[in-house]
Amino acid sequence: KAGVTQTPRYLIKTRGQQVTLSCSPISGHRSVSWYQQTPGQGLQFLFEYFSETQRNKGNFPGRFSGRQFSNSRSEMNVSTLELGDSALYLCASSFASGGSQRSFGPGTRLTVL
Amino acid sequence: KNEVEQSPQNLTAQEGEFITINCSYSVGISALHWLQQHPGGGIVSLFMLSSGKKKHGRLIATINIQEKHSSLHITASHPRDSAVYICAVSEGTGNQFYFGTGTSLTVIP
């Protein structure tokens, strides 16, 4: 069974631009969650989608948004990029939302110049 | 305020040693997760538990709900166990997900 895939794996953008990251979950998983990892803040929860609906949201500004499609694939968008948005963005999938065991993707490393 | 606290922050062990990593949390949880992250970023979910104890190979995870504490044990440690181990909790109904700061483990041959 294929694992969670994320594209692109690496991305370089400049301040003020926007970026869209993609996550394809394990087949049969309906929940996709997104996380940001930085050296200073560690891992932080961004949001979780289940059946195309945002179920949970972390403490991030509105520049961070996401959506989920009917095939459970999810995208995350960051608008008006700031230097501090440079991070590893991870997504994870699970059968259900909430406390289910997650399978993580390899991450997208975003660098904002 | 950190909802999840881990200790120690760094740990160096000799190959073969028994290792314990501790995690304390301050919120009501639906589940606690132990994750492993190797250099390069990939994260593997080791355990998800809401009560008692789970074992997988040389890894054992325990949780005490009343004390809001969990431990991850590695028996007969090996250099390939060198990684960052992260404790995370799903809060209550699962509306939030909080991470500890991680424990960086180095196992020396």
PDB file of C-alpha atoms in Angstrom:
ATOM      1  CA  LYS A   1       0.000   0.000   0.000  1.00  0.00           C
ATOM      2  CA  ALA A   2       1.492   3.343  -1.014  1.00  0.00           C
ATOM      3  CA  GLY A   3       2.281   5.763   1.806  1.00  0.00           C
ATOM      4  CA  VAL A   4       1.393   9.394   2.190  1.00  0.00           C
ATOM      5  CA  THR A   5       2.889  11.497  -0.579  1.00  0.00           C
ATOM      6  CA  GLN A   6       3.594  15.199  -0.565  1.00  0.00           C
ATOM      7  CA  THR A   7       4.483  17.471  -3.459  1.00  0.00           C
ATOM      8  CA  PRO A   8       6.636  19.307  -4.009  1.00  0.00           C
ATOM      9  CA  ARG A   9       9.379  18.089  -1.688  1.00  0.00           C
ATOM     10  CA  TYR A  10      11.321  21.341  -1.821  1.00  0.00           C
ATOM     11  CA  LEU A  11      10.206  24.851  -2.630  1.00  0.00           C
ATOM     12  CA  ILE A  12      11.836  28.267  -2.642  1.00  0.00           C
ATOM     13  CA  LYS A  13       9.663  31.376  -2.668  1.00  0.00           C
ATOM     14  CA  THR A  14      10.120  35.071  -1.959  1.00  0.00           C
ATOM     15  CA  ARG A  15       8.341  37.211   0.590  1.00  0.00           C
ATOM     16  CA  GLY A  16       4.849  38.246  -0.439  1.00  0.00           C
ATOM     17  CA  GLN A  17       4.285  35.309  -2.766  1.00  0.00           C
ATOM     18  CA  GLN A  18       1.807  32.547  -2.124  1.00  0.00           C
ATOM     19  CA  VAL A  19       2.350  28.810  -2.153  1.00  0.00           C
ATOM     20  CA  THR A  20       0.223  25.684  -2.478  1.00  0.00           C
ATOM     21  CA  LEU A  21       1.332  22.333  -1.088  1.00  0.00           C
ATOM     22  CA  SER A  22      -0.315  19.027  -1.887  1.00  0.00           C
ATOM     23  CA  CYS A  23      -0.847  15.870   0.142  1.00  0.00           C
ATOM     24  CA  SER A  24      -2.185  12.523  -1.070  1.00  0.00           C
ATOM     25  CA  PRO A  25      -3.277  10.250   1.775  1.00  0.00           C
ATOM     26  CA  ILE A  26      -3.029   6.507   2.070  1.00  0.00           C
ATOM     27  CA  SER A  27      -5.825   4.834   0.135  1.00  0.00           C
ATOM     28  CA  GLY A  28      -8.903   4.537   2.345  1.00  0.00           C
ATOM     29  CA  HIS A  29      -7.819   7.258   4.766  1.00  0.00           C
ATOM     30  CA  ARG A  30     -10.362  10.064   4.947  1.00  0.00           C
ATOM     31  CA  SER A  31      -8.611  12.373   7.386  1.00  0.00           C
ATOM     32  CA  VAL A  32      -5.679  14.604   6.463  1.00  0.00           C
ATOM     33  CA  SER A  33      -3.901  16.844   8.942  1.00  0.00           C
ATOM     34  CA  TRP A  34      -1.157  19.411   8.413  1.00  0.00           C
ATOM     35  CA  TYR A  35       1.741  20.439  10.636  1.00  0.00           C
ATOM     36  CA  GLN A  36       4.514  23.002  10.595  1.00  0.00           C
ATOM     37  CA  GLN A  37       7.964  22.226  11.979  1.00  0.00           C
ATOM     38  CA  THR A  38      10.546  24.926  12.647  1.00  0.00           C
ATOM     39  CA  PRO A  39      13.744  24.853  14.714  1.00  0.00           C
ATOM     40  CA  GLY A  40      12.368  27.507  17.051  1.00  0.00           C
ATOM     41  CA  GLN A  41       8.767  26.365  17.579  1.00  0.00           C
ATOM     42  CA  GLY A  42       9.074  22.650  16.918  1.00  0.00           C
ATOM     43  CA  LEU A  43       6.053  20.822  15.574  1.00  0.00           C
ATOM     44  CA  GLN A  44       2.753  22.674  15.533  1.00  0.00           C
ATOM     45  CA  PHE A  45      -0.666  21.570  14.381  1.00  0.00           C
ATOM     46  CA  LEU A  46      -2.159  23.595  11.534  1.00  0.00           C
ATOM     47  CA  PHE A  47      -5.504  21.999  10.708  1.00  0.00           C
ATOM     48  CA  GLU A  48      -7.296  18.741  10.015  1.00  0.00           C
ATOM     49  CA  TYR A  49      -9.772  17.821   7.303  1.00  0.00           C
ATOM     50  CA  PHE A  50     -12.200  14.936   7.233  1.00  0.00           C
ATOM     51  CA  SER A  51     -14.619  14.257   4.394  1.00  0.00           C
ATOM     52  CA  GLU A  52     -13.881  17.650   2.821  1.00  0.00           C
ATOM     53  CA  THR A  53     -14.677  19.538   6.043  1.00  0.00           C
ATOM     54  CA  GLN A  54     -12.200  21.287   8.312  1.00  0.00           C
ATOM     55  CA  ARG A  55     -12.630  19.588  11.676  1.00  0.00           C
ATOM     56  CA  ASN A  56      -9.899  21.178  13.774  1.00  0.00           C
ATOM     57  CA  LYS A  57      -7.642  24.189  13.510  1.00  0.00           C
ATOM     58  CA  GLY A  58      -4.474  25.225  15.283  1.00  0.00           C
ATOM     59  CA  ASN A  59      -3.415  28.722  16.252  1.00  0.00           C
ATOM     60  CA  PHE A  60      -2.202  30.084  12.928  1.00  0.00           C
ATOM     61  CA  PRO A  61      -3.151  33.280  11.085  1.00  0.00           C
ATOM     62  CA  GLY A  62      -5.700  33.293   8.306  1.00  0.00           C
ATOM     63  CA  ARG A  63      -2.908  33.349   5.712  1.00  0.00           C
ATOM     64  CA  PHE A  64      -2.765  29.609   6.253  1.00  0.00           C
ATOM     65  CA  SER A  65      -5.666  27.779   4.682  1.00  0.00           C
ATOM     66  CA  GLY A  66      -6.456  24.392   3.308  1.00  0.00           C
ATOM     67  CA  ARG A  67      -9.018  22.261   1.621  1.00  0.00           C
ATOM     68  CA  GLN A  68      -9.779  18.640   0.959  1.00  0.00           C
ATOM     69  CA  PHE A  69     -11.163  17.122  -2.198  1.00  0.00           C
ATOM     70  CA  SER A  70     -13.657  14.311  -2.623  1.00  0.00           C
ATOM     71  CA  ASN A  71     -10.807  11.815  -3.188  1.00  0.00           C
ATOM     72  CA  SER A  72      -9.380  12.863   0.222  1.00  0.00           C
ATOM     73  CA  ARG A  73      -6.375  14.596  -1.326  1.00  0.00           C
ATOM     74  CA  SER A  74      -5.638  17.846   0.464  1.00  0.00           C
ATOM     75  CA  GLU A  75      -3.958  21.111  -0.354  1.00  0.00           C
ATOM     76  CA  MET A  76      -2.551  23.729   1.941  1.00  0.00           C
ATOM     77  CA  ASN A  77      -2.130  27.339   0.896  1.00  0.00           C
ATOM     78  CA  VAL A  78      -0.053  30.066   2.472  1.00  0.00           C
ATOM     79  CA  SER A  79      -0.587  33.572   1.156  1.00  0.00           C
ATOM     80  CA  THR A  80       1.618  36.650   1.546  1.00  0.00           C
ATOM     81  CA  LEU A  81       4.627  34.595   2.587  1.00  0.00           C
ATOM     82  CA  GLU A  82       6.841  35.835   5.405  1.00  0.00           C
ATOM     83  CA  LEU A  83      10.414  34.838   6.224  1.00  0.00           C
ATOM     84  CA  GLY A  84       9.117  33.065   9.325  1.00  0.00           C
ATOM     85  CA  ASP A  85       7.032  30.725   7.187  1.00  0.00           C
ATOM     86  CA  SER A  86      10.218  28.886   6.206  1.00  0.00           C
ATOM     87  CA  ALA A  87       9.654  25.440   7.645  1.00  0.00           C
ATOM     88  CA  LEU A  88       9.093  21.776   7.007  1.00  0.00           C
ATOM     89  CA  TYR A  89       5.397  21.228   6.313  1.00  0.00           C
ATOM     90  CA  LEU A  90       4.185  17.740   7.084  1.00  0.00           C
ATOM     91  CA  CYS A  91       0.887  16.140   6.378  1.00  0.00           C
ATOM     92  CA  ALA A  92      -0.497  12.962   7.882  1.00  0.00           C
ATOM     93  CA  SER A  93      -3.462  10.774   7.082  1.00  0.00           C
ATOM     94  CA  SER A  94      -5.646   8.493   9.180  1.00  0.00           C
ATOM     95  CA  PHE A  95      -8.886   6.542   8.881  1.00  0.00           C
ATOM     96  CA  ALA A  96     -10.754   8.890  11.191  1.00  0.00           C
ATOM     97  CA  SER A  97     -10.240  12.340  12.631  1.00  0.00           C
ATOM     98  CA  GLY A  98      -9.274  13.204  16.185  1.00  0.00           C
ATOM     99  CA  GLY A  99      -7.267  10.644  18.105  1.00  0.00           C
ATOM    100  CA  SER A 100      -6.615   8.138  15.342  1.00  0.00           C
ATOM    101  CA  GLN A 101      -3.101   6.893  14.584  1.00  0.00           C
ATOM    102  CA  ARG A 102      -1.536   8.923  11.833  1.00  0.00           C
ATOM    103  CA  SER A 103       0.768   8.051   8.948  1.00  0.00           C
ATOM    104  CA  PHE A 104       3.063  10.900   8.034  1.00  0.00           C
ATOM    105  CA  GLY A 105       4.304  12.039   4.648  1.00  0.00           C
ATOM    106  CA  PRO A 106       7.942  12.986   3.963  1.00  0.00           C
ATOM    107  CA  GLY A 107       7.209  16.709   4.167  1.00  0.00           C
ATOM    108  CA  THR A 108       7.693  19.752   1.967  1.00  0.00           C
ATOM    109  CA  ARG A 109      10.607  21.977   2.882  1.00  0.00           C
ATOM    110  CA  LEU A 110       9.665  25.581   2.154  1.00  0.00           C
ATOM    111  CA  THR A 111      12.275  28.309   2.108  1.00  0.00           C
ATOM    112  CA  VAL A 112      11.127  31.924   1.952  1.00  0.00           C
ATOM    113  CA  LEU A 113      13.762  34.425   0.824  1.00  0.00           C
TER     114      LEU A 113
ATOM    115  CA  LYS B   1       2.297  27.248  28.708  1.00  0.00           C
ATOM    116  CA  ASN B   2       3.349  23.899  27.267  1.00  0.00           C
ATOM    117  CA  GLU B   3       0.581  21.351  27.131  1.00  0.00           C
ATOM    118  CA  VAL B   4       3.144  18.550  26.649  1.00  0.00           C
ATOM    119  CA  GLU B   5       6.478  18.301  28.441  1.00  0.00           C
ATOM    120  CA  GLN B   6       9.171  15.767  27.622  1.00  0.00           C
ATOM    121  CA  SER B   7      12.317  14.748  29.425  1.00  0.00           C
ATOM    122  CA  PRO B   8      15.159  14.472  28.961  1.00  0.00           C
ATOM    123  CA  GLN B   9      15.755  16.853  26.078  1.00  0.00           C
ATOM    124  CA  ASN B  10      18.922  15.024  25.034  1.00  0.00           C
ATOM    125  CA  LEU B  11      20.049  11.525  25.831  1.00  0.00           C
ATOM    126  CA  THR B  12      23.236   9.640  25.006  1.00  0.00           C
ATOM    127  CA  ALA B  13      23.412   5.928  25.699  1.00  0.00           C
ATOM    128  CA  GLN B  14      25.758   3.051  25.090  1.00  0.00           C
ATOM    129  CA  GLU B  15      24.564   0.290  22.811  1.00  0.00           C
ATOM    130  CA  GLY B  16      22.592  -2.263  24.791  1.00  0.00           C
ATOM    131  CA  GLU B  17      21.386   0.112  27.490  1.00  0.00           C
ATOM    132  CA  PHE B  18      17.771   0.359  28.616  1.00  0.00           C
ATOM    133  CA  ILE B  19      16.354   3.799  27.757  1.00  0.00           C
ATOM    134  CA  THR B  20      13.373   5.665  29.159  1.00  0.00           C
ATOM    135  CA  ILE B  21      11.848   8.855  27.785  1.00  0.00           C
ATOM    136  CA  ASN B  22       9.144  10.581  29.787  1.00  0.00           C
ATOM    137  CA  CYS B  23       6.148  12.654  28.733  1.00  0.00           C
ATOM    138  CA  SER B  24       3.747  14.640  30.912  1.00  0.00           C
ATOM    139  CA  TYR B  25       0.686  16.479  29.680  1.00  0.00           C
ATOM    140  CA  SER B  26      -1.727  18.957  31.190  1.00  0.00           C
ATOM    141  CA  VAL B  27      -4.884  18.580  29.075  1.00  0.00           C
ATOM    142  CA  GLY B  28      -7.572  15.938  28.890  1.00  0.00           C
ATOM    143  CA  ILE B  29      -6.727  13.619  26.043  1.00  0.00           C
ATOM    144  CA  SER B  30      -8.360  11.105  23.770  1.00  0.00           C
ATOM    145  CA  ALA B  31      -5.023   9.560  22.826  1.00  0.00           C
ATOM    146  CA  LEU B  32      -1.271   9.923  23.257  1.00  0.00           C
ATOM    147  CA  HIS B  33       1.139   9.350  20.400  1.00  0.00           C
ATOM    148  CA  TRP B  34       4.823   8.498  20.339  1.00  0.00           C
ATOM    149  CA  LEU B  35       6.578   9.521  17.132  1.00  0.00           C
ATOM    150  CA  GLN B  36      10.094   8.941  15.828  1.00  0.00           C
ATOM    151  CA  GLN B  37      11.857  11.394  13.558  1.00  0.00           C
ATOM    152  CA  HIS B  38      15.129  10.606  11.825  1.00  0.00           C
ATOM    153  CA  PRO B  39      17.492  13.204  10.324  1.00  0.00           C
ATOM    154  CA  GLY B  40      15.966  14.352   7.062  1.00  0.00           C
ATOM    155  CA  GLY B  41      12.565  14.870   8.615  1.00  0.00           C
ATOM    156  CA  GLY B  42      10.567  11.687   8.084  1.00  0.00           C
ATOM    157  CA  ILE B  43       8.212  10.929  10.990  1.00  0.00           C
ATOM    158  CA  VAL B  44       7.055   7.461  11.923  1.00  0.00           C
ATOM    159  CA  SER B  45       4.184   6.869  14.311  1.00  0.00           C
ATOM    160  CA  LEU B  46       5.398   4.322  16.874  1.00  0.00           C
ATOM    161  CA  PHE B  47       2.433   4.049  19.202  1.00  0.00           C
ATOM    162  CA  MET B  48      -0.994   5.465  19.825  1.00  0.00           C
ATOM    163  CA  LEU B  49      -2.400   4.659  23.248  1.00  0.00           C
ATOM    164  CA  SER B  50      -5.181   5.791  25.514  1.00  0.00           C
ATOM    165  CA  SER B  51      -4.601   3.387  28.404  1.00  0.00           C
ATOM    166  CA  GLY B  52      -2.247   0.709  29.683  1.00  0.00           C
ATOM    167  CA  LYS B  53       0.760  -0.500  27.776  1.00  0.00           C
ATOM    168  CA  LYS B  54       1.768  -1.409  24.231  1.00  0.00           C
ATOM    169  CA  LYS B  55       4.822  -3.284  23.000  1.00  0.00           C
ATOM    170  CA  HIS B  56       6.372  -3.517  19.571  1.00  0.00           C
ATOM    171  CA  GLY B  57       9.667  -5.309  19.299  1.00  0.00           C
ATOM    172  CA  ARG B  58      12.136  -3.610  21.632  1.00  0.00           C
ATOM    173  CA  LEU B  59       9.851  -0.634  22.197  1.00  0.00           C
ATOM    174  CA  ILE B  60       7.361  -0.373  25.040  1.00  0.00           C
ATOM    175  CA  ALA B  61       4.984   2.515  25.702  1.00  0.00           C
ATOM    176  CA  THR B  62       2.992   2.996  28.892  1.00  0.00           C
ATOM    177  CA  ILE B  63       0.465   5.570  29.961  1.00  0.00           C
ATOM    178  CA  ASN B  64      -1.000   6.523  33.327  1.00  0.00           C
ATOM    179  CA  ILE B  65      -4.160   8.531  32.680  1.00  0.00           C
ATOM    180  CA  GLN B  66      -4.642   9.550  36.315  1.00  0.00           C
ATOM    181  CA  GLU B  67      -1.113  10.949  36.555  1.00  0.00           C
ATOM    182  CA  LYS B  68      -1.166  12.331  32.982  1.00  0.00           C
ATOM    183  CA  HIS B  69       2.145  10.682  32.256  1.00  0.00           C
ATOM    184  CA  SER B  70       3.548   8.365  29.631  1.00  0.00           C
ATOM    185  CA  SER B  71       6.891   6.668  29.152  1.00  0.00           C
ATOM    186  CA  LEU B  72       8.618   5.225  26.118  1.00  0.00           C
ATOM    187  CA  HIS B  73      11.132   2.479  26.859  1.00  0.00           C
ATOM    188  CA  ILE B  74      13.725   1.054  24.490  1.00  0.00           C
ATOM    189  CA  THR B  75      15.278  -2.215  25.557  1.00  0.00           C
ATOM    190  CA  ALA B  76      18.721  -3.299  24.289  1.00  0.00           C
ATOM    191  CA  SER B  77      19.263   0.009  22.493  1.00  0.00           C
ATOM    192  CA  HIS B  78      21.027   0.023  19.130  1.00  0.00           C
ATOM    193  CA  PRO B  79      22.696   2.810  17.118  1.00  0.00           C
ATOM    194  CA  ARG B  80      19.844   2.633  14.608  1.00  0.00           C
ATOM    195  CA  ASP B  81      17.528   3.823  17.421  1.00  0.00           C
ATOM    196  CA  SER B  82      19.288   7.198  17.255  1.00  0.00           C
ATOM    197  CA  ALA B  83      16.551   9.693  16.384  1.00  0.00           C
ATOM    198  CA  VAL B  84      14.313  12.329  17.897  1.00  0.00           C
ATOM    199  CA  TYR B  85      11.376  10.883  19.837  1.00  0.00           C
ATOM    200  CA  ILE B  86       8.322  13.093  20.088  1.00  0.00           C
ATOM    201  CA  CYS B  87       5.325  12.781  22.368  1.00  0.00           C
ATOM    202  CA  ALA B  88       2.036  14.238  21.127  1.00  0.00           C
ATOM    203  CA  VAL B  89      -1.518  14.270  22.443  1.00  0.00           C
ATOM    204  CA  SER B  90      -4.935  14.529  20.846  1.00  0.00           C
ATOM    205  CA  GLU B  91      -6.932  16.754  23.180  1.00  0.00           C
ATOM    206  CA  GLY B  92     -10.294  15.571  24.457  1.00  0.00           C
ATOM    207  CA  THR B  93     -12.565  15.233  21.467  1.00  0.00           C
ATOM    208  CA  GLY B  94      -9.540  15.572  19.213  1.00  0.00           C
ATOM    209  CA  ASN B  95     -10.003  19.220  18.462  1.00  0.00           C
ATOM    210  CA  GLN B  96      -6.356  20.047  19.071  1.00  0.00           C
ATOM    211  CA  PHE B  97      -3.091  18.202  18.675  1.00  0.00           C
ATOM    212  CA  TYR B  98      -0.157  19.201  20.865  1.00  0.00           C
ATOM    213  CA  PHE B  99       3.492  18.168  20.542  1.00  0.00           C
ATOM    214  CA  GLY B 100       6.313  17.908  23.019  1.00  0.00           C
ATOM    215  CA  THR B 101       9.662  19.416  22.105  1.00  0.00           C
ATOM    216  CA  GLY B 102      11.211  16.025  21.480  1.00  0.00           C
ATOM    217  CA  THR B 103      14.028  13.956  22.977  1.00  0.00           C
ATOM    218  CA  SER B 104      17.161  13.616  20.870  1.00  0.00           C
ATOM    219  CA  LEU B 105      18.589  10.143  21.424  1.00  0.00           C
ATOM    220  CA  THR B 106      22.084   9.109  20.391  1.00  0.00           C
ATOM    221  CA  VAL B 107      23.127   5.494  20.878  1.00  0.00           C
ATOM    222  CA  ILE B 108      26.864   4.967  20.731  1.00  0.00           C
ATOM    223  CA  PRO B 109      28.259   1.609  19.529  1.00  0.00           C
TER     224      PRO B 109
END
